[in-house]
Amino acid sequence: MSANDRPVLSRRRLLAVSGGAFAATATGRAGASAERPGGDRGRRARWLDGRCPDATIEPSHGHCEESTTGGCADDHPETVAIQTAVAEALADQYPTVGALVDDGYRPYFDTLERGEDGWSHWLNPEYIGDDTVLDPERPGSVLVDNRTWRALGVMFIASRDGEPVDPPPVYGEGEPDDARCSPWHYHAGLPGRKAWWYYQAVYDEGNPPLLPPCRTPCVLHVWAVDHPESVYAHDAPPAKYRDGPADRTGLDTNARPGDDALGWETLPDWLVPDVLPAEIDPF
């Protein structure tokens, strides 16, 4: 997708690829809601059926197969090495959100997250679809502070050619759990599953699944800034651990980092999908 190609998810395509699992709500950019076959019971069944035994309505996540944090330590040489590589890649390649966009990253489901500690994932379809998994210079996702517009870290996505794969450990392959570091997790709750389907429907040039996935691919956070919990923590560090606002956005916008939150309304129009995540009702 080039920098001038607006991500478009028409209401017709939305209904076609979801098989009725999603429909645009009656308000917002998509216009009036279409009739959704099967009623509430049918729509809920698409989310909570026998094929997805660990699926939940509320947010939830779990450890991927053979994942362990037993050997993970912030001062381990391998942790220091990957965090340093991530921090250097972000500083060199992505000093602004505009640089992210120029390299193919696009806003994901949580761009509207607000508050002092708000942050968002930006996804790169090319890097998610390649054959790398733990490449600091080609992460599937970059994690951005919505207040300062600065990159905070990356999220590696265990996929090759766009398909989920078993994630490799960060280090200690073949070692016992207390010496191996493999802190990968997946999301099985409705928000995470809906978000991954949204990514596939809006940004992935392949064919989105007709039904929502049972879980997301395995993912791994590596924070480039100090974190009171861990380099690999699930949630972002509090605002006091983050740098100040970026000097510029690198985008054609009047927004000012630190004064204006990074969100749909502060992005150039061509970056905003025709159907926003909040306008999709799974039920």
Short mmCIF file of C-alpha atoms in Angstrom, two decimals, residues 66 68 70-72 76-79 134 167-183 232:
data_model
loop_
_atom_site.label_atom_id
_atom_site.label_comp_id
_atom_site.label_asym_id
_atom_site.label_seq_id
_atom_site.Cartn_x
_atom_site.Cartn_y
_atom_site.Cartn_z
CA GLU A 66 5.80 -23.48 25.36
CA THR A 68 7.86 -19.08 29.58
CA GLY A 70 11.44 -18.27 33.66
CA GLY A 71 14.71 -17.23 32.05
CA CYS A 72 13.73 -13.65 31.19
CA HIS A 76 20.39 -10.73 30.56
CA PRO A 77 22.79 -10.08 27.65
CA GLU A 78 20.23 -11.27 25.10
CA THR A 79 17.53 -9.00 26.53
CA LEU A 134 12.19 -11.30 15.53
CA PRO A 167 6.93 -18.35 18.04
CA PRO A 168 10.64 -18.78 18.64
CA PRO A 169 12.09 -18.00 22.06
CA VAL A 170 13.96 -14.75 22.47
CA TYR A 171 16.79 -16.89 23.84
CA GLY A 172 17.45 -20.26 25.45
CA GLU A 173 16.05 -22.54 22.76
CA GLY A 174 16.30 -26.13 23.97
CA GLU A 175 17.02 -25.02 27.55
CA PRO A 176 14.83 -25.75 30.60
CA ASP A 177 12.08 -23.22 31.36
CA ASP A 178 14.15 -21.49 34.05
CA ALA A 179 16.82 -20.67 31.45
CA ARG A 180 14.60 -19.97 28.45
CA CYS A 181 12.92 -16.63 27.65
CA SER A 182 9.82 -16.91 25.47
CA PRO A 183 7.22 -14.40 26.77
CA TYR A 232 8.64 -7.65 27.80
#
